Coordinates of C-alpha atoms in Angstrom, one line a residue:
M1 CA 22.8 35.6 6.0
G2 CA 23.3 37.4 2.7
N3 CA 20.9 39.7 0.8
R4 CA 19.6 36.8 -1.4
E5 CA 18.6 34.7 1.6
Q6 CA 17.1 37.8 3.4
L7 CA 15.0 38.5 0.3
L8 CA 13.8 34.9 0.2
D9 CA 12.8 35.0 3.9
A10 CA 11.1 38.3 3.5
A11 CA 9.2 37.1 0.4
K12 CA 8.0 34.0 2.3
Q13 CA 6.7 36.2 5.1
C14 CA 5.0 38.5 2.6
L15 CA 3.3 35.6 0.8
I16 CA 1.9 34.4 4.1
Q17 CA 0.9 37.9 5.4
K18 CA -0.3 39.7 2.2
G19 CA -0.6 37.1 -0.6
Y20 CA 1.0 37.1 -4.0
E21 CA -0.7 40.0 -5.8
R22 CA -0.7 42.5 -2.8
T23 CA 3.0 42.0 -2.0
T24 CA 5.0 45.0 -3.3
V25 CA 8.7 45.4 -4.0
R26 CA 8.8 47.8 -1.1
D27 CA 7.2 45.3 1.3
I28 CA 9.9 42.8 0.5
S29 CA 12.9 45.1 0.5
D30 CA 11.8 46.9 3.7
L31 CA 11.3 43.5 5.5
A32 CA 14.6 42.2 4.3
G33 CA 16.4 45.4 5.1
V34 CA 17.9 45.8 1.7
S35 CA 17.5 48.1 -1.3
K36 CA 14.7 47.5 -3.9
A37 CA 17.4 47.1 -6.5
A38 CA 18.6 44.0 -4.7
I39 CA 15.5 42.1 -5.9
G40 CA 16.4 42.8 -9.5
Y41 CA 20.0 42.0 -9.0
H42 CA 19.4 38.6 -7.2
F43 CA 16.1 37.5 -8.9
G44 CA 15.4 39.6 -11.9
S45 CA 11.9 40.6 -10.8
K46 CA 9.5 40.6 -7.9
E47 CA 7.5 37.7 -9.5
A48 CA 10.7 35.6 -9.9
L49 CA 11.5 36.2 -6.2
L50 CA 7.9 35.4 -5.1
N51 CA 7.9 32.2 -7.2
A52 CA 11.3 31.1 -5.7
A53 CA 9.9 31.8 -2.2
L54 CA 6.7 29.9 -3.0
F55 CA 8.5 26.9 -4.4
E56 CA 10.9 26.9 -1.4
V57 CA 8.0 26.8 1.0
L58 CA 6.2 24.1 -1.0
G59 CA 9.3 22.0 -1.3
G60 CA 10.9 22.6 2.0
G61 CA 8.2 21.5 4.4
D62 CA 7.1 24.9 5.5
S63 CA 3.8 24.4 3.8
G64 CA 2.9 21.1 5.5
L65 CA 3.1 19.3 2.2
S66 CA 6.3 17.4 2.9
P67 CA 5.7 13.7 3.4
T68 CA 5.1 12.5 6.9
A69 CA 7.1 9.6 8.2
E70 CA 4.2 7.2 7.4
A71 CA 3.8 8.5 3.8
A72 CA 7.5 8.2 3.2
D73 CA 7.8 4.7 4.8
P74 CA 8.9 2.2 2.1
D75 CA 7.1 -0.6 4.0
A76 CA 3.8 1.3 4.0
T77 CA 1.0 0.1 1.7
P78 CA -0.1 2.4 -1.1
V79 CA -3.3 3.1 0.8
Q80 CA -1.4 4.0 3.9
R81 CA 0.9 6.3 1.9
F82 CA -2.0 8.0 0.2
T83 CA -4.0 8.5 3.4
A84 CA -1.0 9.8 5.3
L85 CA 0.0 12.2 2.5
W86 CA -3.5 13.5 2.1
T87 CA -4.2 13.8 5.8
N88 CA -1.1 15.9 6.1
M89 CA -2.2 18.1 3.1
M90 CA -5.7 18.5 4.6
A91 CA -4.2 19.7 7.9
A92 CA -2.1 22.2 6.0
Y93 CA -5.0 23.5 4.0
G94 CA -7.2 23.7 7.0
G95 CA -4.6 25.6 9.1
E96 CA -5.1 29.0 10.6
D97 CA -3.6 31.1 7.8
K98 CA -5.0 30.4 4.4
T99 CA -3.2 33.4 2.8
F100 CA -0.3 31.2 1.6
W101 CA -2.7 28.9 -0.2
A102 CA -4.5 31.9 -1.8
A103 CA -1.1 33.2 -2.9
N104 CA -0.4 29.9 -4.5
L105 CA -3.5 30.2 -6.6
E106 CA -2.8 33.9 -7.3
S107 CA 0.6 32.8 -8.8
V108 CA -1.3 30.7 -11.3
L109 CA -3.3 33.7 -12.5
V110 CA -0.1 35.7 -12.7
A111 CA 1.4 32.9 -14.8
Y112 CA -1.5 33.1 -17.2
R113 CA -0.5 36.6 -18.1
D114 CA 3.3 36.4 -17.7
A115 CA 5.4 33.9 -19.7
S116 CA 8.4 34.1 -17.4
V117 CA 6.2 33.3 -14.3
R118 CA 4.5 30.5 -16.4
E119 CA 7.9 29.0 -17.1
H120 CA 8.8 28.9 -13.4
L121 CA 5.4 27.5 -12.4
S122 CA 5.6 24.9 -15.1
A123 CA 9.0 23.7 -13.8
G124 CA 7.6 23.7 -10.3
F125 CA 4.6 21.5 -11.4
E126 CA 7.0 19.0 -13.0
E127 CA 8.9 18.8 -9.7
G128 CA 5.7 18.4 -7.8
R129 CA 4.4 15.6 -10.1
S130 CA 7.7 13.7 -9.7
G131 CA 7.9 14.2 -5.9
I132 CA 4.3 13.3 -5.1
T133 CA 4.5 10.2 -7.4
S134 CA 7.6 9.1 -5.6
V135 CA 5.9 9.4 -2.2
L136 CA 2.8 7.6 -3.3
T137 CA 4.6 4.7 -5.1
G138 CA 7.3 4.3 -2.5
V139 CA 9.9 4.4 -5.4
E140 CA 13.0 6.6 -5.4
E141 CA 12.1 9.7 -7.4
S142 CA 14.9 9.2 -9.9
Q143 CA 13.6 5.6 -10.5
V144 CA 9.9 6.5 -11.2
P145 CA 9.0 5.9 -14.8
P146 CA 8.1 9.1 -16.8
E147 CA 4.7 7.6 -17.7
T148 CA 3.9 7.1 -14.1
I149 CA 4.9 10.7 -13.3
R150 CA 2.8 11.9 -16.2
T151 CA -0.3 10.0 -15.2
L152 CA -0.3 9.4 -11.4
G153 CA 1.5 12.7 -10.7
S154 CA -0.8 14.7 -12.9
V155 CA -3.9 13.3 -11.3
Q156 CA -2.4 14.0 -7.8
M157 CA -1.5 17.6 -8.8
A158 CA -5.1 18.1 -10.1
L159 CA -6.5 16.8 -6.8
L160 CA -4.1 19.0 -4.9
S161 CA -5.3 22.1 -6.7
G162 CA -9.0 21.2 -6.6
V163 CA -9.0 20.3 -2.9
M164 CA -7.0 23.4 -2.1
I165 CA -9.7 25.5 -3.8
Q166 CA -12.5 23.7 -1.9
Y167 CA -10.7 24.4 1.4
L168 CA -10.3 28.1 0.6
V169 CA -13.9 28.4 -0.3
N170 CA -15.5 26.3 2.4
P171 CA -13.3 24.1 4.6
D172 CA -16.5 22.6 6.2
T173 CA -17.6 20.9 3.0
A174 CA -14.1 20.1 1.6
P175 CA -13.4 16.3 1.5
S176 CA -11.3 14.4 4.0
A177 CA -8.4 12.2 2.9
E178 CA -10.6 9.1 3.4
E179 CA -13.4 10.6 1.3
L180 CA -10.9 11.4 -1.5
F181 CA -9.7 7.8 -1.4
R182 CA -13.2 6.4 -1.5
G183 CA -14.0 8.8 -4.4
I184 CA -11.0 7.7 -6.4
H185 CA -11.9 4.1 -5.8
A186 CA -15.4 4.7 -7.0
L187 CA -14.1 6.6 -10.0
A188 CA -11.8 3.7 -10.9
R189 CA -14.8 1.3 -10.9
I190 CA -16.7 3.4 -13.5
T191 CA -13.8 4.2 -15.8
P192 CA -12.8 1.9 -18.6
D193 CA -9.7 -0.2 -18.2
T194 CA -7.1 0.9 -20.7
E195 CA -4.7 -2.0 -20.3

């Protein structure tokens, strides 16, 4: 394993153990067993490294957000895919260690102040919208229409953030996947049809 991979692994561990804001360059370099300068050489900044680690965890299944077999099943109904995906997400949010989820939110606050971090997060959100839309529709990601990604994907990303915050604040009162589904169904009944 090269320095770059060691740094990514160390950054992931630091995100889980310390969170985004409390992780220092020294924490990462000491854990990786490399010099602090290696962070700048391979990633440009601590924030860029932490974002890369965060996106790798979110996209690689380490977070619990990768689709379950049922959510990814092309023969599953939309309701089955939605319920499977959100049940998996709820389990991830309600897990033992919530530091990773807090780090995820911290990265948004950092992005508010730092344009380069904002650029990385924005790209990550685009990937997230596309990926979650693909899972929910059962359509290959490259085949999902941009309008569907923009609408369905954006709503799902908003739900993801909102539910994550509720789980961090009080997991006992956060909604279940079934409650989310019923809430969306109720919302659909009271919103005007735009077609």
